[in-house]
Amino acid sequence: NRDKTMKLQSAGSWFGAAILLGYMLDIASNFWLQPGIRSGDGAMGIFVGAGQRPDLVGMIVLLSMISGIVSLMAAALLCKVSVGRSIFWLSLAYLGLKAGQFGLGGVEMATLQLYRSLGTAMIAEPTGQLVTLAEPIKHVVAGLRDGLHFPTMLTGGISVLLLYYMLQKSGFIPRWLGGVGMLAAMSQMTGVSTGLFGSEVNFIFLAPLALVHLTLAIWLLVRGFGESANV
């Protein structure tokens, strides 16, 4: 029993480390790398920026892939420790949601590479037809990216809601942390839904989940998964 408990705690610590790593990669991409693509105002700002910095676009895509793979590995680990427990089938559903989110995120990242390809062509022919159509092309690409981004975020919110429910139900984390996490996930889904239906995203609704998820990561790093009687 002691060996089993130690393995469960170790798995929880690895799960927490995966959450923290994904958290750091996403922050680096969203707040450090992605703003660096734009080189000026207007449509040409994003196209020229992406065309001039193909390395930056590639790094953003790479970080997104690594973050997605880490999330999938963490979900697979949760499935492993859930075998024989009441949450096992839910853990498989969680893995499926993370796989779907990974796929949607990959397609979304393709739009960044589209900015890069179009920007390279515009830089090569500054008086060409593409440059004269830069504004409408930008609206098309931005609309495509938003059309992928919001469903990706909403899928992520659903998966996090399921995650906190499972962790609370299994007894892997304290009930208060699971409850706060589910409320924060629902808040995030509310904020993302406004963007999905054409309104501005209210980032106040997204902030609680970022804080709670960071708390979960640190808790698991220190404590690991708790032993549960719910099997």
PDB file of C-alpha atoms in Angstrom:
ATOM      1  CA  ASN A   1       0.000   0.000   0.000  1.00  0.00           C
ATOM      2  CA  ARG A   2       2.825   2.391   0.783  1.00  0.00           C
ATOM      3  CA  ASP A   3       4.424   1.708  -2.605  1.00  0.00           C
ATOM      4  CA  LYS A   4       1.082   2.267  -4.328  1.00  0.00           C
ATOM      5  CA  THR A   5       0.599   5.551  -2.483  1.00  0.00           C
ATOM      6  CA  MET A   6       4.072   6.753  -3.444  1.00  0.00           C
ATOM      7  CA  LYS A   7       3.458   5.898  -7.113  1.00  0.00           C
ATOM      8  CA  LEU A   8       0.167   7.786  -7.013  1.00  0.00           C
ATOM      9  CA  GLN A   9       1.848  10.816  -5.444  1.00  0.00           C
ATOM     10  CA  SER A  10       4.621  10.660  -8.027  1.00  0.00           C
ATOM     11  CA  ALA A  11       2.098  10.505 -10.871  1.00  0.00           C
ATOM     12  CA  GLY A  12       0.369  13.553  -9.421  1.00  0.00           C
ATOM     13  CA  SER A  13       3.643  15.443  -9.267  1.00  0.00           C
ATOM     14  CA  TRP A  14       4.352  14.627 -12.903  1.00  0.00           C
ATOM     15  CA  PHE A  15       0.831  15.747 -13.813  1.00  0.00           C
ATOM     16  CA  GLY A  16       1.395  19.029 -11.982  1.00  0.00           C
ATOM     17  CA  ALA A  17       4.734  19.509 -13.744  1.00  0.00           C
ATOM     18  CA  ALA A  18       3.009  18.969 -17.105  1.00  0.00           C
ATOM     19  CA  ILE A  19       0.376  21.593 -16.258  1.00  0.00           C
ATOM     20  CA  LEU A  20       3.072  24.063 -15.207  1.00  0.00           C
ATOM     21  CA  LEU A  21       5.158  23.427 -18.332  1.00  0.00           C
ATOM     22  CA  GLY A  22       2.145  23.921 -20.602  1.00  0.00           C
ATOM     23  CA  TYR A  23       1.270  27.057 -18.650  1.00  0.00           C
ATOM     24  CA  MET A  24       4.765  28.493 -19.200  1.00  0.00           C
ATOM     25  CA  LEU A  25       4.834  27.587 -22.898  1.00  0.00           C
ATOM     26  CA  ASP A  26       1.432  29.168 -23.545  1.00  0.00           C
ATOM     27  CA  ILE A  27       2.381  32.376 -21.707  1.00  0.00           C
ATOM     28  CA  ALA A  28       5.665  32.596 -23.624  1.00  0.00           C
ATOM     29  CA  SER A  29       3.835  32.171 -26.930  1.00  0.00           C
ATOM     30  CA  ASN A  30       0.835  34.432 -26.264  1.00  0.00           C
ATOM     31  CA  PHE A  31       2.524  37.316 -24.445  1.00  0.00           C
ATOM     32  CA  TRP A  32       6.124  37.217 -25.642  1.00  0.00           C
ATOM     33  CA  LEU A  33       6.384  35.701 -29.127  1.00  0.00           C
ATOM     34  CA  GLN A  34       3.058  36.413 -30.834  1.00  0.00           C
ATOM     35  CA  PRO A  35       3.092  40.200 -30.268  1.00  0.00           C
ATOM     36  CA  GLY A  36       6.479  40.270 -32.011  1.00  0.00           C
ATOM     37  CA  ILE A  37       5.004  39.203 -35.337  1.00  0.00           C
ATOM     38  CA  ARG A  38       3.367  42.560 -36.043  1.00  0.00           C
ATOM     39  CA  SER A  39       5.732  45.171 -37.503  1.00  0.00           C
ATOM     40  CA  GLY A  40       3.243  48.045 -37.801  1.00  0.00           C
ATOM     41  CA  ASP A  41      -0.392  49.088 -37.966  1.00  0.00           C
ATOM     42  CA  GLY A  42      -2.935  47.962 -40.517  1.00  0.00           C
ATOM     43  CA  ALA A  43      -3.094  44.794 -42.571  1.00  0.00           C
ATOM     44  CA  MET A  44       0.467  45.079 -43.848  1.00  0.00           C
ATOM     45  CA  GLY A  45       1.776  45.197 -40.299  1.00  0.00           C
ATOM     46  CA  ILE A  46       0.912  41.540 -39.670  1.00  0.00           C
ATOM     47  CA  PHE A  47       1.850  40.332 -43.150  1.00  0.00           C
ATOM     48  CA  VAL A  48       5.216  42.092 -43.290  1.00  0.00           C
ATOM     49  CA  GLY A  49       5.970  41.114 -39.702  1.00  0.00           C
ATOM     50  CA  ALA A  50       5.215  37.443 -40.347  1.00  0.00           C
ATOM     51  CA  GLY A  51       7.097  37.496 -43.658  1.00  0.00           C
ATOM     52  CA  GLN A  52      10.162  39.074 -42.108  1.00  0.00           C
ATOM     53  CA  ARG A  53      10.182  36.780 -39.067  1.00  0.00           C
ATOM     54  CA  PRO A  54       9.556  33.229 -40.333  1.00  0.00           C
ATOM     55  CA  ASP A  55      11.680  31.964 -37.462  1.00  0.00           C
ATOM     56  CA  LEU A  56       9.338  33.586 -34.950  1.00  0.00           C
ATOM     57  CA  VAL A  57       6.274  32.045 -36.583  1.00  0.00           C
ATOM     58  CA  GLY A  58       7.987  28.662 -36.571  1.00  0.00           C
ATOM     59  CA  MET A  59       8.841  28.988 -32.882  1.00  0.00           C
ATOM     60  CA  ILE A  60       5.220  29.831 -32.014  1.00  0.00           C
ATOM     61  CA  VAL A  61       3.998  26.768 -33.907  1.00  0.00           C
ATOM     62  CA  LEU A  62       6.668  24.594 -32.251  1.00  0.00           C
ATOM     63  CA  LEU A  63       5.753  25.771 -28.740  1.00  0.00           C
ATOM     64  CA  SER A  64       2.088  25.086 -29.472  1.00  0.00           C
ATOM     65  CA  MET A  65       2.934  21.553 -30.607  1.00  0.00           C
ATOM     66  CA  ILE A  66       5.073  20.861 -27.531  1.00  0.00           C
ATOM     67  CA  SER A  67       2.362  22.214 -25.228  1.00  0.00           C
ATOM     68  CA  GLY A  68      -0.249  20.030 -26.926  1.00  0.00           C
ATOM     69  CA  ILE A  69       1.905  16.909 -26.739  1.00  0.00           C
ATOM     70  CA  VAL A  70       2.638  17.521 -23.047  1.00  0.00           C
ATOM     71  CA  SER A  71      -1.117  17.858 -22.403  1.00  0.00           C
ATOM     72  CA  LEU A  72      -1.792  14.581 -24.216  1.00  0.00           C
ATOM     73  CA  MET A  73       0.906  12.788 -22.224  1.00  0.00           C
ATOM     74  CA  ALA A  74      -0.541  14.150 -18.968  1.00  0.00           C
ATOM     75  CA  ALA A  75      -4.026  12.988 -19.989  1.00  0.00           C
ATOM     76  CA  ALA A  76      -2.647   9.535 -20.796  1.00  0.00           C
ATOM     77  CA  LEU A  77      -0.970   9.440 -17.368  1.00  0.00           C
ATOM     78  CA  LEU A  78      -4.294  10.272 -15.723  1.00  0.00           C
ATOM     79  CA  CYS A  79      -5.907   7.405 -17.637  1.00  0.00           C
ATOM     80  CA  LYS A  80      -3.214   5.065 -16.353  1.00  0.00           C
ATOM     81  CA  VAL A  81      -3.695   5.948 -12.679  1.00  0.00           C
ATOM     82  CA  SER A  82      -7.492   5.857 -13.110  1.00  0.00           C
ATOM     83  CA  VAL A  83      -7.612   2.177 -14.121  1.00  0.00           C
ATOM     84  CA  GLY A  84      -9.921   0.355 -11.720  1.00  0.00           C
ATOM     85  CA  ARG A  85     -11.394   3.588 -10.385  1.00  0.00           C
ATOM     86  CA  SER A  86     -14.811   5.111 -10.930  1.00  0.00           C
ATOM     87  CA  ILE A  87     -13.331   7.916 -13.044  1.00  0.00           C
ATOM     88  CA  PHE A  88     -11.632   5.670 -15.614  1.00  0.00           C
ATOM     89  CA  TRP A  89     -14.183   6.198 -18.403  1.00  0.00           C
ATOM     90  CA  LEU A  90     -14.238   9.910 -17.674  1.00  0.00           C
ATOM     91  CA  SER A  91     -10.455   9.967 -17.965  1.00  0.00           C
ATOM     92  CA  LEU A  92     -10.749   8.437 -21.439  1.00  0.00           C
ATOM     93  CA  ALA A  93     -13.237  11.159 -22.371  1.00  0.00           C
ATOM     94  CA  TYR A  94     -10.768  13.727 -21.046  1.00  0.00           C
ATOM     95  CA  LEU A  95      -8.021  12.244 -23.225  1.00  0.00           C
ATOM     96  CA  GLY A  96     -10.354  12.457 -26.228  1.00  0.00           C
ATOM     97  CA  LEU A  97     -11.131  16.109 -25.519  1.00  0.00           C
ATOM     98  CA  LYS A  98      -7.426  16.942 -25.231  1.00  0.00           C
ATOM     99  CA  ALA A  99      -6.793  15.166 -28.540  1.00  0.00           C
ATOM    100  CA  GLY A 100      -9.568  17.194 -30.162  1.00  0.00           C
ATOM    101  CA  GLN A 101      -8.158  20.409 -28.697  1.00  0.00           C
ATOM    102  CA  PHE A 102      -4.707  19.470 -30.011  1.00  0.00           C
ATOM    103  CA  GLY A 103      -6.118  18.948 -33.511  1.00  0.00           C
ATOM    104  CA  LEU A 104      -8.029  22.234 -33.511  1.00  0.00           C
ATOM    105  CA  GLY A 105      -4.981  24.069 -32.186  1.00  0.00           C
ATOM    106  CA  GLY A 106      -2.838  22.623 -34.961  1.00  0.00           C
ATOM    107  CA  VAL A 107      -5.197  23.922 -37.627  1.00  0.00           C
ATOM    108  CA  GLU A 108      -5.273  27.308 -35.896  1.00  0.00           C
ATOM    109  CA  MET A 109      -1.476  27.457 -35.997  1.00  0.00           C
ATOM    110  CA  ALA A 110      -1.679  26.856 -39.757  1.00  0.00           C
ATOM    111  CA  THR A 111      -3.242  30.316 -40.092  1.00  0.00           C
ATOM    112  CA  LEU A 112      -0.054  31.841 -38.667  1.00  0.00           C
ATOM    113  CA  GLN A 113       1.924  30.083 -41.359  1.00  0.00           C
ATOM    114  CA  LEU A 114      -0.569  31.461 -43.882  1.00  0.00           C
ATOM    115  CA  TYR A 115       0.289  34.979 -42.678  1.00  0.00           C
ATOM    116  CA  ARG A 116       3.947  34.102 -43.158  1.00  0.00           C
ATOM    117  CA  SER A 117       3.493  32.758 -46.694  1.00  0.00           C
ATOM    118  CA  LEU A 118       1.372  35.711 -47.798  1.00  0.00           C
ATOM    119  CA  GLY A 119       3.743  38.165 -46.133  1.00  0.00           C
ATOM    120  CA  THR A 120       6.750  36.681 -47.911  1.00  0.00           C
ATOM    121  CA  ALA A 121       4.941  37.042 -51.253  1.00  0.00           C
ATOM    122  CA  MET A 122       3.945  40.636 -50.479  1.00  0.00           C
ATOM    123  CA  ILE A 123       7.487  41.587 -49.524  1.00  0.00           C
ATOM    124  CA  ALA A 124       8.798  40.037 -52.745  1.00  0.00           C
ATOM    125  CA  GLU A 125       6.290  42.066 -54.837  1.00  0.00           C
ATOM    126  CA  PRO A 126       5.519  45.297 -52.940  1.00  0.00           C
ATOM    127  CA  THR A 127       3.477  46.657 -55.869  1.00  0.00           C
ATOM    128  CA  GLY A 128       1.748  43.367 -56.646  1.00  0.00           C
ATOM    129  CA  GLN A 129      -1.934  42.519 -56.497  1.00  0.00           C
ATOM    130  CA  LEU A 130      -1.635  40.794 -53.126  1.00  0.00           C
ATOM    131  CA  VAL A 131      -0.566  44.054 -51.497  1.00  0.00           C
ATOM    132  CA  THR A 132      -3.590  45.897 -52.887  1.00  0.00           C
ATOM    133  CA  LEU A 133      -5.814  43.159 -51.440  1.00  0.00           C
ATOM    134  CA  ALA A 134      -4.007  43.042 -48.070  1.00  0.00           C
ATOM    135  CA  GLU A 135      -6.937  44.391 -46.044  1.00  0.00           C
ATOM    136  CA  PRO A 136      -9.629  41.968 -47.272  1.00  0.00           C
ATOM    137  CA  ILE A 137      -7.160  39.059 -47.147  1.00  0.00           C
ATOM    138  CA  LYS A 138      -6.358  39.942 -43.534  1.00  0.00           C
ATOM    139  CA  HIS A 139     -10.058  39.884 -42.637  1.00  0.00           C
ATOM    140  CA  VAL A 140     -10.430  36.444 -44.221  1.00  0.00           C
ATOM    141  CA  VAL A 141      -7.402  34.966 -42.441  1.00  0.00           C
ATOM    142  CA  ALA A 142      -8.295  36.622 -39.116  1.00  0.00           C
ATOM    143  CA  GLY A 143     -11.870  35.345 -39.408  1.00  0.00           C
ATOM    144  CA  LEU A 144     -10.573  31.843 -40.090  1.00  0.00           C
ATOM    145  CA  ARG A 145      -8.237  32.020 -37.112  1.00  0.00           C
ATOM    146  CA  ASP A 146     -10.966  33.302 -34.784  1.00  0.00           C
ATOM    147  CA  GLY A 147     -13.296  30.599 -36.088  1.00  0.00           C
ATOM    148  CA  LEU A 148     -10.757  28.023 -34.935  1.00  0.00           C
ATOM    149  CA  HIS A 149      -9.501  29.799 -31.824  1.00  0.00           C
ATOM    150  CA  PHE A 150     -12.776  30.103 -29.931  1.00  0.00           C
ATOM    151  CA  PRO A 151     -13.882  26.459 -30.412  1.00  0.00           C
ATOM    152  CA  THR A 152     -10.368  25.408 -29.351  1.00  0.00           C
ATOM    153  CA  MET A 153     -10.628  27.494 -26.196  1.00  0.00           C
ATOM    154  CA  LEU A 154     -14.144  26.258 -25.480  1.00  0.00           C
ATOM    155  CA  THR A 155     -13.029  22.642 -25.898  1.00  0.00           C
ATOM    156  CA  GLY A 156     -10.197  23.389 -23.491  1.00  0.00           C
ATOM    157  CA  GLY A 157     -12.652  24.820 -20.962  1.00  0.00           C
ATOM    158  CA  ILE A 158     -14.869  21.727 -21.179  1.00  0.00           C
ATOM    159  CA  SER A 159     -11.849  19.457 -20.702  1.00  0.00           C
ATOM    160  CA  VAL A 160     -10.708  21.453 -17.653  1.00  0.00           C
ATOM    161  CA  LEU A 161     -14.213  21.307 -16.149  1.00  0.00           C
ATOM    162  CA  LEU A 162     -14.118  17.531 -16.582  1.00  0.00           C
ATOM    163  CA  LEU A 163     -10.609  17.396 -15.128  1.00  0.00           C
ATOM    164  CA  TYR A 164     -11.528  19.170 -11.897  1.00  0.00           C
ATOM    165  CA  TYR A 165     -14.652  17.059 -11.559  1.00  0.00           C
ATOM    166  CA  MET A 166     -12.612  13.870 -11.919  1.00  0.00           C
ATOM    167  CA  LEU A 167      -9.884  14.961  -9.529  1.00  0.00           C
ATOM    168  CA  GLN A 168     -12.463  15.937  -6.919  1.00  0.00           C
ATOM    169  CA  LYS A 169     -14.577  12.797  -7.400  1.00  0.00           C
ATOM    170  CA  SER A 170     -11.517  10.542  -7.118  1.00  0.00           C
ATOM    171  CA  GLY A 171     -10.198  12.311  -4.045  1.00  0.00           C
ATOM    172  CA  PHE A 172      -6.913  13.051  -5.820  1.00  0.00           C
ATOM    173  CA  ILE A 173      -7.198  16.711  -4.750  1.00  0.00           C
ATOM    174  CA  PRO A 174      -9.098  18.470  -1.917  1.00  0.00           C
ATOM    175  CA  ARG A 175     -12.791  19.040  -2.514  1.00  0.00           C
ATOM    176  CA  TRP A 176     -12.404  22.826  -2.188  1.00  0.00           C
ATOM    177  CA  LEU A 177      -9.809  22.924  -4.977  1.00  0.00           C
ATOM    178  CA  GLY A 178     -11.969  20.784  -7.236  1.00  0.00           C
ATOM    179  CA  GLY A 179     -15.013  22.967  -6.576  1.00  0.00           C
ATOM    180  CA  VAL A 180     -13.150  26.225  -7.211  1.00  0.00           C
ATOM    181  CA  GLY A 181     -11.632  24.717 -10.350  1.00  0.00           C
ATOM    182  CA  MET A 182     -15.037  23.770 -11.776  1.00  0.00           C
ATOM    183  CA  LEU A 183     -16.372  27.269 -11.099  1.00  0.00           C
ATOM    184  CA  ALA A 184     -13.299  28.807 -12.761  1.00  0.00           C
ATOM    185  CA  ALA A 185     -13.716  26.508 -15.789  1.00  0.00           C
ATOM    186  CA  MET A 186     -17.342  27.572 -16.167  1.00  0.00           C
ATOM    187  CA  SER A 187     -16.258  31.206 -15.912  1.00  0.00           C
ATOM    188  CA  GLN A 188     -13.714  30.651 -18.704  1.00  0.00           C
ATOM    189  CA  MET A 189     -16.322  28.967 -20.890  1.00  0.00           C
ATOM    190  CA  THR A 190     -18.653  31.937 -20.337  1.00  0.00           C
ATOM    191  CA  GLY A 191     -15.947  34.376 -21.409  1.00  0.00           C
ATOM    192  CA  VAL A 192     -15.011  32.359 -24.497  1.00  0.00           C
ATOM    193  CA  SER A 193     -18.661  31.918 -25.508  1.00  0.00           C
ATOM    194  CA  THR A 194     -19.073  35.677 -25.936  1.00  0.00           C
ATOM    195  CA  GLY A 195     -16.340  35.601 -28.579  1.00  0.00           C
ATOM    196  CA  LEU A 196     -17.829  32.529 -30.207  1.00  0.00           C
ATOM    197  CA  PHE A 197     -21.128  34.372 -30.727  1.00  0.00           C
ATOM    198  CA  GLY A 198     -19.515  37.493 -32.157  1.00  0.00           C
ATOM    199  CA  SER A 199     -19.074  39.718 -29.108  1.00  0.00           C
ATOM    200  CA  GLU A 200     -15.890  40.909 -27.438  1.00  0.00           C
ATOM    201  CA  VAL A 201     -14.225  38.427 -25.100  1.00  0.00           C
ATOM    202  CA  ASN A 202     -14.325  39.575 -21.486  1.00  0.00           C
ATOM    203  CA  PHE A 203     -10.930  38.551 -20.125  1.00  0.00           C
ATOM    204  CA  ILE A 204     -12.135  39.014 -16.551  1.00  0.00           C
ATOM    205  CA  PHE A 205     -13.978  35.713 -16.981  1.00  0.00           C
ATOM    206  CA  LEU A 206     -10.749  33.997 -18.083  1.00  0.00           C
ATOM    207  CA  ALA A 207      -8.524  35.195 -15.225  1.00  0.00           C
ATOM    208  CA  PRO A 208      -9.896  32.901 -12.457  1.00  0.00           C
ATOM    209  CA  LEU A 209      -9.032  29.729 -14.369  1.00  0.00           C
ATOM    210  CA  ALA A 210      -5.458  30.891 -14.985  1.00  0.00           C
ATOM    211  CA  LEU A 211      -4.988  31.468 -11.243  1.00  0.00           C
ATOM    212  CA  VAL A 212      -6.704  28.256 -10.138  1.00  0.00           C
ATOM    213  CA  HIS A 213      -4.858  26.137 -12.713  1.00  0.00           C
ATOM    214  CA  LEU A 214      -1.551  27.550 -11.513  1.00  0.00           C
ATOM    215  CA  THR A 215      -2.584  26.725  -7.944  1.00  0.00           C
ATOM    216  CA  LEU A 216      -3.434  23.163  -9.004  1.00  0.00           C
ATOM    217  CA  ALA A 217      -0.063  22.743 -10.703  1.00  0.00           C
ATOM    218  CA  ILE A 218       1.865  23.894  -7.617  1.00  0.00           C
ATOM    219  CA  TRP A 219      -0.324  21.805  -5.295  1.00  0.00           C
ATOM    220  CA  LEU A 220       0.298  18.652  -7.326  1.00  0.00           C
ATOM    221  CA  LEU A 221       4.018  19.336  -7.637  1.00  0.00           C
ATOM    222  CA  VAL A 222       4.280  19.495  -3.856  1.00  0.00           C
ATOM    223  CA  ARG A 223       1.641  16.983  -2.749  1.00  0.00           C
ATOM    224  CA  GLY A 224       0.933  14.739  -5.735  1.00  0.00           C
ATOM    225  CA  PHE A 225      -2.358  12.870  -6.070  1.00  0.00           C
ATOM    226  CA  GLY A 226      -3.992  12.009  -2.763  1.00  0.00           C
ATOM    227  CA  GLU A 227      -5.051   8.453  -1.937  1.00  0.00           C
ATOM    228  CA  SER A 228      -8.748   7.788  -2.545  1.00  0.00           C
ATOM    229  CA  ALA A 229     -11.320   5.351  -1.384  1.00  0.00           C
ATOM    230  CA  ASN A 230     -13.446   5.998  -4.488  1.00  0.00           C
ATOM    231  CA  VAL A 231     -12.394   3.081  -6.671  1.00  0.00           C
TER     232      VAL A 231
END
